[in-house]
Amino acid sequence: QSALTQPRSVSGAPGQSVTISCTGTGSDVGGYNYVSWYQQHPGKTPKLMIYDVNKRPSGVPDRFSGSKSGNTASLTVSGLRAEDEADYYCCSYAGETPWVFGGGTKLTVL
Amino acid sequence: EVQLLESGGGLVQPGGSLRLSCAASGFTFSSFVISWVRQAPGKGLQWVAAINNRGDGTYYADSVKGRFTISRDNSKNTLFLQMSSLTAEDTAVYYCAKRTSPLSPSFDYWGQGTLVTVSS
């Protein structure tokens, strides 16, 4: 099972919005509404930010939103704040595998 | 409060074996699928293995199939990962991660990780 494709890096100024894409295939992203996103600060444990494509766990700011179209899922961070600077990973359920992660995207707040 | 606490990591020679443990608390351990996810130094996350709540269903990434065995002891709220025939490519921080719910195959809680280094 190949890893999902994410951009290596994205950046934005405080207050702006950025979108991170996550591209898979019909066997993972496109086949299930089970994409999740994780935030990881350096040296820290991953934190669930979005699950089931567009649901937010309790305590995650509504500045974080998720969507999906075909084989590509997206995470949008609105109203960028300094503390949003981190690595972000997408993950999709993939049936028999059954989980596959993306390679990760470094979000830089300028 | 949900807690997952990994242990058992360390330095092991290529071809060697190691057993990781993950002690869980703060939730009904026997009701949830638990996975191992690893992260090589400076690299991304990689799902490694998962086990269903009863312990009679296991799943593995192709890269570890036949070398790693996941198991659990629901009476002790503990997850295990027996690793054998280790290579340098297995060097990583190993996290245990709890599945969010039967309806959502995401991971809502993660342990702090335990580092496995395979080197001579």
PDB file of C-alpha atoms in Angstrom:
ATOM      1  CA  GLN A   1       0.000   0.000   0.000  1.00  0.00           C
ATOM      2  CA  SER A   2       1.583   3.298  -1.091  1.00  0.00           C
ATOM      3  CA  ALA A   3       1.565   6.305   1.165  1.00  0.00           C
ATOM      4  CA  LEU A   4      -0.907   9.087   0.460  1.00  0.00           C
ATOM      5  CA  THR A   5       0.569  12.118  -1.298  1.00  0.00           C
ATOM      6  CA  GLN A   6       0.852  15.395   0.588  1.00  0.00           C
ATOM      7  CA  PRO A   7       2.824  18.552  -0.270  1.00  0.00           C
ATOM      8  CA  ARG A   8       6.104  18.705   1.628  1.00  0.00           C
ATOM      9  CA  SER A   9       5.362  22.181   2.928  1.00  0.00           C
ATOM     10  CA  VAL A  10       2.834  25.002   2.967  1.00  0.00           C
ATOM     11  CA  SER A  11       2.987  28.423   4.525  1.00  0.00           C
ATOM     12  CA  GLY A  12       0.821  31.387   5.336  1.00  0.00           C
ATOM     13  CA  ALA A  13       0.808  34.607   7.287  1.00  0.00           C
ATOM     14  CA  PRO A  14      -1.032  34.961  10.581  1.00  0.00           C
ATOM     15  CA  GLY A  15      -4.751  35.377   9.991  1.00  0.00           C
ATOM     16  CA  GLN A  16      -4.633  33.837   6.528  1.00  0.00           C
ATOM     17  CA  SER A  17      -5.943  30.447   5.454  1.00  0.00           C
ATOM     18  CA  VAL A  18      -3.982  27.507   4.105  1.00  0.00           C
ATOM     19  CA  THR A  19      -5.116  24.220   2.627  1.00  0.00           C
ATOM     20  CA  ILE A  20      -3.198  20.952   2.733  1.00  0.00           C
ATOM     21  CA  SER A  21      -4.097  18.314   0.176  1.00  0.00           C
ATOM     22  CA  CYS A  22      -3.930  14.558   0.554  1.00  0.00           C
ATOM     23  CA  THR A  23      -4.205  12.452  -2.596  1.00  0.00           C
ATOM     24  CA  GLY A  24      -4.816   8.739  -2.656  1.00  0.00           C
ATOM     25  CA  THR A  25      -6.707   6.290  -4.802  1.00  0.00           C
ATOM     26  CA  GLY A  26     -10.132   4.753  -5.073  1.00  0.00           C
ATOM     27  CA  SER A  27      -8.940   2.041  -2.691  1.00  0.00           C
ATOM     28  CA  ASP A  28      -8.371   4.434   0.173  1.00  0.00           C
ATOM     29  CA  VAL A  29      -9.317   8.135   0.154  1.00  0.00           C
ATOM     30  CA  GLY A  30     -11.812   7.786  -2.660  1.00  0.00           C
ATOM     31  CA  GLY A  31     -13.317   4.568  -1.410  1.00  0.00           C
ATOM     32  CA  TYR A  32     -14.221   5.538   2.141  1.00  0.00           C
ATOM     33  CA  ASN A  33     -15.318   8.599   4.088  1.00  0.00           C
ATOM     34  CA  TYR A  34     -12.697   7.800   6.700  1.00  0.00           C
ATOM     35  CA  VAL A  35      -9.955  10.374   6.274  1.00  0.00           C
ATOM     36  CA  SER A  36      -8.389  11.738   9.439  1.00  0.00           C
ATOM     37  CA  TRP A  37      -5.805  14.451  10.048  1.00  0.00           C
ATOM     38  CA  TYR A  38      -3.159  14.670  12.759  1.00  0.00           C
ATOM     39  CA  GLN A  39      -1.115  17.595  14.023  1.00  0.00           C
ATOM     40  CA  GLN A  40       2.346  16.923  15.381  1.00  0.00           C
ATOM     41  CA  HIS A  41       4.564  19.534  16.979  1.00  0.00           C
ATOM     42  CA  PRO A  42       8.305  18.763  17.129  1.00  0.00           C
ATOM     43  CA  GLY A  43       9.051  16.093  19.707  1.00  0.00           C
ATOM     44  CA  LYS A  44       5.376  15.661  20.535  1.00  0.00           C
ATOM     45  CA  THR A  45       2.742  12.995  20.066  1.00  0.00           C
ATOM     46  CA  PRO A  46       0.343  13.236  17.099  1.00  0.00           C
ATOM     47  CA  LYS A  47      -3.009  14.853  17.890  1.00  0.00           C
ATOM     48  CA  LEU A  48      -6.268  14.046  16.112  1.00  0.00           C
ATOM     49  CA  MET A  49      -7.627  17.195  14.446  1.00  0.00           C
ATOM     50  CA  ILE A  50     -10.213  15.883  11.965  1.00  0.00           C
ATOM     51  CA  TYR A  51     -11.845  12.476  11.599  1.00  0.00           C
ATOM     52  CA  ASP A  52     -14.291  10.952   9.146  1.00  0.00           C
ATOM     53  CA  VAL A  53     -13.325  13.596   6.553  1.00  0.00           C
ATOM     54  CA  ASN A  54     -14.871  16.626   8.259  1.00  0.00           C
ATOM     55  CA  LYS A  55     -15.633  15.965  11.931  1.00  0.00           C
ATOM     56  CA  ARG A  56     -13.778  17.775  14.705  1.00  0.00           C
ATOM     57  CA  PRO A  57     -13.037  16.171  18.054  1.00  0.00           C
ATOM     58  CA  SER A  58     -14.051  18.101  21.119  1.00  0.00           C
ATOM     59  CA  GLY A  59     -11.547  20.843  21.866  1.00  0.00           C
ATOM     60  CA  VAL A  60     -10.252  21.309  18.309  1.00  0.00           C
ATOM     61  CA  PRO A  61     -10.871  24.897  17.147  1.00  0.00           C
ATOM     62  CA  ASP A  62     -13.370  25.376  14.338  1.00  0.00           C
ATOM     63  CA  ARG A  63     -10.563  27.078  12.411  1.00  0.00           C
ATOM     64  CA  PHE A  64      -9.690  23.538  11.333  1.00  0.00           C
ATOM     65  CA  SER A  65     -11.926  21.969   8.708  1.00  0.00           C
ATOM     66  CA  GLY A  66     -11.785  18.978   6.397  1.00  0.00           C
ATOM     67  CA  SER A  67     -13.267  18.023   3.066  1.00  0.00           C
ATOM     68  CA  LYS A  68     -12.946  15.470   0.306  1.00  0.00           C
ATOM     69  CA  SER A  69     -13.477  15.343  -3.428  1.00  0.00           C
ATOM     70  CA  GLY A  70     -12.862  12.121  -5.275  1.00  0.00           C
ATOM     71  CA  ASN A  71      -9.471  10.718  -4.335  1.00  0.00           C
ATOM     72  CA  THR A  72      -8.250  13.934  -2.693  1.00  0.00           C
ATOM     73  CA  ALA A  73      -8.919  15.087   0.842  1.00  0.00           C
ATOM     74  CA  SER A  74      -8.070  18.524   2.191  1.00  0.00           C
ATOM     75  CA  LEU A  75      -7.407  20.144   5.536  1.00  0.00           C
ATOM     76  CA  THR A  76      -8.007  23.884   5.745  1.00  0.00           C
ATOM     77  CA  VAL A  77      -6.668  25.977   8.588  1.00  0.00           C
ATOM     78  CA  SER A  78      -8.291  29.400   8.760  1.00  0.00           C
ATOM     79  CA  GLY A  79      -7.172  32.409  10.783  1.00  0.00           C
ATOM     80  CA  LEU A  80      -3.629  31.061  11.061  1.00  0.00           C
ATOM     81  CA  ARG A  81      -1.978  31.383  14.444  1.00  0.00           C
ATOM     82  CA  ALA A  82       1.636  30.856  15.451  1.00  0.00           C
ATOM     83  CA  GLU A  83       0.722  27.711  17.390  1.00  0.00           C
ATOM     84  CA  ASP A  84      -0.621  26.088  14.209  1.00  0.00           C
ATOM     85  CA  GLU A  85       2.957  25.713  12.948  1.00  0.00           C
ATOM     86  CA  ALA A  86       3.501  21.949  12.973  1.00  0.00           C
ATOM     87  CA  ASP A  87       3.588  18.856  10.807  1.00  0.00           C
ATOM     88  CA  TYR A  88       0.236  17.584   9.563  1.00  0.00           C
ATOM     89  CA  TYR A  89      -0.490  14.029   8.463  1.00  0.00           C
ATOM     90  CA  CYS A  90      -3.517  12.658   6.698  1.00  0.00           C
ATOM     91  CA  CYS A  91      -4.614   9.073   7.147  1.00  0.00           C
ATOM     92  CA  SER A  92      -7.189   7.001   5.321  1.00  0.00           C
ATOM     93  CA  TYR A  93      -8.870   3.729   6.023  1.00  0.00           C
ATOM     94  CA  ALA A  94      -7.914   1.418   3.182  1.00  0.00           C
ATOM     95  CA  GLY A  95      -9.898  -1.764   3.637  1.00  0.00           C
ATOM     96  CA  GLU A  96      -7.593  -4.771   3.813  1.00  0.00           C
ATOM     97  CA  THR A  97      -4.463  -2.792   4.671  1.00  0.00           C
ATOM     98  CA  PRO A  98      -6.279  -1.190   6.609  1.00  0.00           C
ATOM     99  CA  TRP A  99      -4.675   2.206   7.344  1.00  0.00           C
ATOM    100  CA  VAL A 100      -2.371   4.334   5.209  1.00  0.00           C
ATOM    101  CA  PHE A 101      -0.791   7.659   6.147  1.00  0.00           C
ATOM    102  CA  GLY A 102       0.382  10.538   4.038  1.00  0.00           C
ATOM    103  CA  GLY A 103       4.000  11.599   4.004  1.00  0.00           C
ATOM    104  CA  GLY A 104       3.312  14.690   6.082  1.00  0.00           C
ATOM    105  CA  THR A 105       3.215  18.433   5.422  1.00  0.00           C
ATOM    106  CA  LYS A 106       5.134  21.063   7.340  1.00  0.00           C
ATOM    107  CA  LEU A 107       2.983  24.118   7.960  1.00  0.00           C
ATOM    108  CA  THR A 108       4.966  27.294   8.504  1.00  0.00           C
ATOM    109  CA  VAL A 109       3.336  30.418   9.867  1.00  0.00           C
ATOM    110  CA  LEU A 110       5.280  33.316   8.394  1.00  0.00           C
TER     111      LEU A 110
ATOM    112  CA  GLU B   1      -8.282  10.427  31.595  1.00  0.00           C
ATOM    113  CA  VAL B   2      -7.195   8.139  28.779  1.00  0.00           C
ATOM    114  CA  GLN B   3      -3.552   7.158  29.010  1.00  0.00           C
ATOM    115  CA  LEU B   4      -1.373   4.936  26.867  1.00  0.00           C
ATOM    116  CA  LEU B   5       2.131   4.223  28.107  1.00  0.00           C
ATOM    117  CA  GLU B   6       4.605   2.378  25.893  1.00  0.00           C
ATOM    118  CA  SER B   7       7.709   0.622  27.143  1.00  0.00           C
ATOM    119  CA  GLY B   8      10.267  -1.904  26.005  1.00  0.00           C
ATOM    120  CA  GLY B   9      12.168   0.096  23.426  1.00  0.00           C
ATOM    121  CA  GLY B  10      15.925   0.154  23.243  1.00  0.00           C
ATOM    122  CA  LEU B  11      19.000  -0.722  21.224  1.00  0.00           C
ATOM    123  CA  VAL B  12      18.974  -4.084  19.461  1.00  0.00           C
ATOM    124  CA  GLN B  13      21.308  -5.646  16.932  1.00  0.00           C
ATOM    125  CA  PRO B  14      20.190  -6.399  13.371  1.00  0.00           C
ATOM    126  CA  GLY B  15      18.429  -9.734  13.295  1.00  0.00           C
ATOM    127  CA  GLY B  16      17.470  -9.419  16.936  1.00  0.00           C
ATOM    128  CA  SER B  17      14.130  -9.346  18.710  1.00  0.00           C
ATOM    129  CA  LEU B  18      12.322  -6.974  21.024  1.00  0.00           C
ATOM    130  CA  ARG B  19       8.939  -6.900  22.763  1.00  0.00           C
ATOM    131  CA  LEU B  20       7.085  -3.647  23.215  1.00  0.00           C
ATOM    132  CA  SER B  21       4.266  -3.099  25.691  1.00  0.00           C
ATOM    133  CA  CYS B  22       1.531  -0.486  25.920  1.00  0.00           C
ATOM    134  CA  ALA B  23      -0.293  -0.095  29.232  1.00  0.00           C
ATOM    135  CA  ALA B  24      -3.733   1.471  28.894  1.00  0.00           C
ATOM    136  CA  SER B  25      -5.933   3.201  31.426  1.00  0.00           C
ATOM    137  CA  GLY B  26      -8.881   5.553  31.591  1.00  0.00           C
ATOM    138  CA  PHE B  27     -11.134   3.672  29.170  1.00  0.00           C
ATOM    139  CA  THR B  28     -12.623   0.221  28.633  1.00  0.00           C
ATOM    140  CA  PHE B  29      -9.590  -1.338  26.993  1.00  0.00           C
ATOM    141  CA  SER B  30     -11.387  -4.506  25.931  1.00  0.00           C
ATOM    142  CA  SER B  31     -13.840  -2.527  23.802  1.00  0.00           C
ATOM    143  CA  PHE B  32     -11.410  -0.907  21.378  1.00  0.00           C
ATOM    144  CA  VAL B  33      -9.166  -1.750  18.459  1.00  0.00           C
ATOM    145  CA  ILE B  34      -5.600  -0.649  19.190  1.00  0.00           C
ATOM    146  CA  SER B  35      -2.818  -0.081  16.679  1.00  0.00           C
ATOM    147  CA  TRP B  36       0.936   0.347  16.616  1.00  0.00           C
ATOM    148  CA  VAL B  37       2.142   3.264  14.492  1.00  0.00           C
ATOM    149  CA  ARG B  38       5.823   4.051  14.014  1.00  0.00           C
ATOM    150  CA  GLN B  39       7.857   7.058  12.998  1.00  0.00           C
ATOM    151  CA  ALA B  40      11.419   6.734  11.775  1.00  0.00           C
ATOM    152  CA  PRO B  41      13.743   9.604  12.771  1.00  0.00           C
ATOM    153  CA  GLY B  42      12.837  12.690  10.768  1.00  0.00           C
ATOM    154  CA  LYS B  43      10.223  10.773   8.785  1.00  0.00           C
ATOM    155  CA  GLY B  44       6.447  10.448   8.659  1.00  0.00           C
ATOM    156  CA  LEU B  45       3.969   8.186  10.391  1.00  0.00           C
ATOM    157  CA  GLN B  46       3.571   4.580   9.293  1.00  0.00           C
ATOM    158  CA  TRP B  47       0.830   2.267  10.477  1.00  0.00           C
ATOM    159  CA  VAL B  48       2.351  -1.040  11.580  1.00  0.00           C
ATOM    160  CA  ALA B  49      -0.252  -3.373  13.074  1.00  0.00           C
ATOM    161  CA  ALA B  50      -3.678  -3.495  14.680  1.00  0.00           C
ATOM    162  CA  ILE B  51      -5.648  -5.915  16.808  1.00  0.00           C
ATOM    163  CA  ASN B  52      -9.387  -6.113  17.354  1.00  0.00           C
ATOM    164  CA  ASN B  53     -10.953  -5.716  20.773  1.00  0.00           C
ATOM    165  CA  ARG B  54     -11.180  -9.460  21.464  1.00  0.00           C
ATOM    166  CA  GLY B  55      -7.654 -10.182  20.286  1.00  0.00           C
ATOM    167  CA  ASP B  56      -8.706 -12.718  17.678  1.00  0.00           C
ATOM    168  CA  GLY B  57      -8.233 -10.486  14.666  1.00  0.00           C
ATOM    169  CA  THR B  58      -4.866  -9.028  13.711  1.00  0.00           C
ATOM    170  CA  TYR B  59      -3.700  -6.892  10.800  1.00  0.00           C
ATOM    171  CA  TYR B  60      -0.207  -6.004   9.610  1.00  0.00           C
ATOM    172  CA  ALA B  61       1.544  -3.704   7.197  1.00  0.00           C
ATOM    173  CA  ASP B  62       3.311  -5.625   4.435  1.00  0.00           C
ATOM    174  CA  SER B  63       6.679  -4.358   5.694  1.00  0.00           C
ATOM    175  CA  VAL B  64       6.351  -6.212   9.007  1.00  0.00           C
ATOM    176  CA  LYS B  65       4.144  -9.180   8.121  1.00  0.00           C
ATOM    177  CA  GLY B  66       5.738 -12.418   9.240  1.00  0.00           C
ATOM    178  CA  ARG B  67       8.224 -10.638  11.516  1.00  0.00           C
ATOM    179  CA  PHE B  68       5.996  -8.757  13.983  1.00  0.00           C
ATOM    180  CA  THR B  69       3.187 -10.146  16.133  1.00  0.00           C
ATOM    181  CA  ILE B  70       0.611  -7.964  17.854  1.00  0.00           C
ATOM    182  CA  SER B  71      -1.281  -9.287  20.862  1.00  0.00           C
ATOM    183  CA  ARG B  72      -3.199  -8.041  23.876  1.00  0.00           C
ATOM    184  CA  ASP B  73      -4.099  -9.052  27.406  1.00  0.00           C
ATOM    185  CA  ASN B  74      -7.471  -7.532  28.196  1.00  0.00           C
ATOM    186  CA  SER B  75      -7.258  -8.708  31.810  1.00  0.00           C
ATOM    187  CA  LYS B  76      -4.188  -6.487  32.242  1.00  0.00           C
ATOM    188  CA  ASN B  77      -5.190  -3.676  29.872  1.00  0.00           C
ATOM    189  CA  THR B  78      -1.971  -4.183  27.959  1.00  0.00           C
ATOM    190  CA  LEU B  79      -1.029  -4.327  24.279  1.00  0.00           C
ATOM    191  CA  PHE B  80       2.115  -5.987  22.979  1.00  0.00           C
ATOM    192  CA  LEU B  81       4.247  -5.988  19.862  1.00  0.00           C
ATOM    193  CA  GLN B  82       6.723  -8.825  19.451  1.00  0.00           C
ATOM    194  CA  MET B  83       9.312  -7.830  16.870  1.00  0.00           C
ATOM    195  CA  SER B  84      11.819 -10.208  15.337  1.00  0.00           C
ATOM    196  CA  SER B  85      14.333 -10.265  12.462  1.00  0.00           C
ATOM    197  CA  LEU B  86      14.815  -6.556  13.014  1.00  0.00           C
ATOM    198  CA  THR B  87      16.625  -4.425  10.464  1.00  0.00           C
ATOM    199  CA  ALA B  88      17.838  -0.837  10.433  1.00  0.00           C
ATOM    200  CA  GLU B  89      14.629   0.092   8.608  1.00  0.00           C
ATOM    201  CA  ASP B  90      12.681  -0.781  11.761  1.00  0.00           C
ATOM    202  CA  THR B  91      14.434   1.973  13.720  1.00  0.00           C
ATOM    203  CA  ALA B  92      11.657   4.311  14.833  1.00  0.00           C
ATOM    204  CA  VAL B  93       9.570   5.647  17.660  1.00  0.00           C
ATOM    205  CA  TYR B  94       6.718   3.200  18.157  1.00  0.00           C
ATOM    206  CA  TYR B  95       3.382   4.604  19.299  1.00  0.00           C
ATOM    207  CA  CYS B  96       0.324   2.717  20.424  1.00  0.00           C
ATOM    208  CA  ALA B  97      -2.866   4.422  19.313  1.00  0.00           C
ATOM    209  CA  LYS B  98      -6.483   3.843  20.279  1.00  0.00           C
ATOM    210  CA  ARG B  99      -9.159   3.661  17.607  1.00  0.00           C
ATOM    211  CA  THR B 100     -11.720   6.420  18.100  1.00  0.00           C
ATOM    212  CA  SER B 101     -14.810   4.208  17.963  1.00  0.00           C
ATOM    213  CA  PRO B 102     -16.214   1.180  16.140  1.00  0.00           C
ATOM    214  CA  LEU B 103     -17.723   3.619  13.645  1.00  0.00           C
ATOM    215  CA  SER B 104     -14.605   5.719  13.071  1.00  0.00           C
ATOM    216  CA  PRO B 105     -11.251   4.204  12.068  1.00  0.00           C
ATOM    217  CA  SER B 106      -9.214   7.154  13.299  1.00  0.00           C
ATOM    218  CA  PHE B 107      -6.879   7.341  16.284  1.00  0.00           C
ATOM    219  CA  ASP B 108      -8.053   9.627  19.086  1.00  0.00           C
ATOM    220  CA  TYR B 109      -5.421   8.881  21.712  1.00  0.00           C
ATOM    221  CA  TRP B 110      -1.713   8.155  21.315  1.00  0.00           C
ATOM    222  CA  GLY B 111       0.977   7.149  23.749  1.00  0.00           C
ATOM    223  CA  GLN B 112       4.202   9.108  24.117  1.00  0.00           C
ATOM    224  CA  GLY B 113       6.118   6.507  22.123  1.00  0.00           C
ATOM    225  CA  THR B 114       9.092   4.250  22.745  1.00  0.00           C
ATOM    226  CA  LEU B 115      12.258   4.399  20.646  1.00  0.00           C
ATOM    227  CA  VAL B 116      13.588   1.281  18.975  1.00  0.00           C
ATOM    228  CA  THR B 117      17.077   1.525  17.520  1.00  0.00           C
ATOM    229  CA  VAL B 118      18.386  -1.322  15.386  1.00  0.00           C
ATOM    230  CA  SER B 119      22.137  -1.032  15.038  1.00  0.00           C
ATOM    231  CA  SER B 120      25.304  -3.030  15.490  1.00  0.00           C
TER     232      SER B 120
END
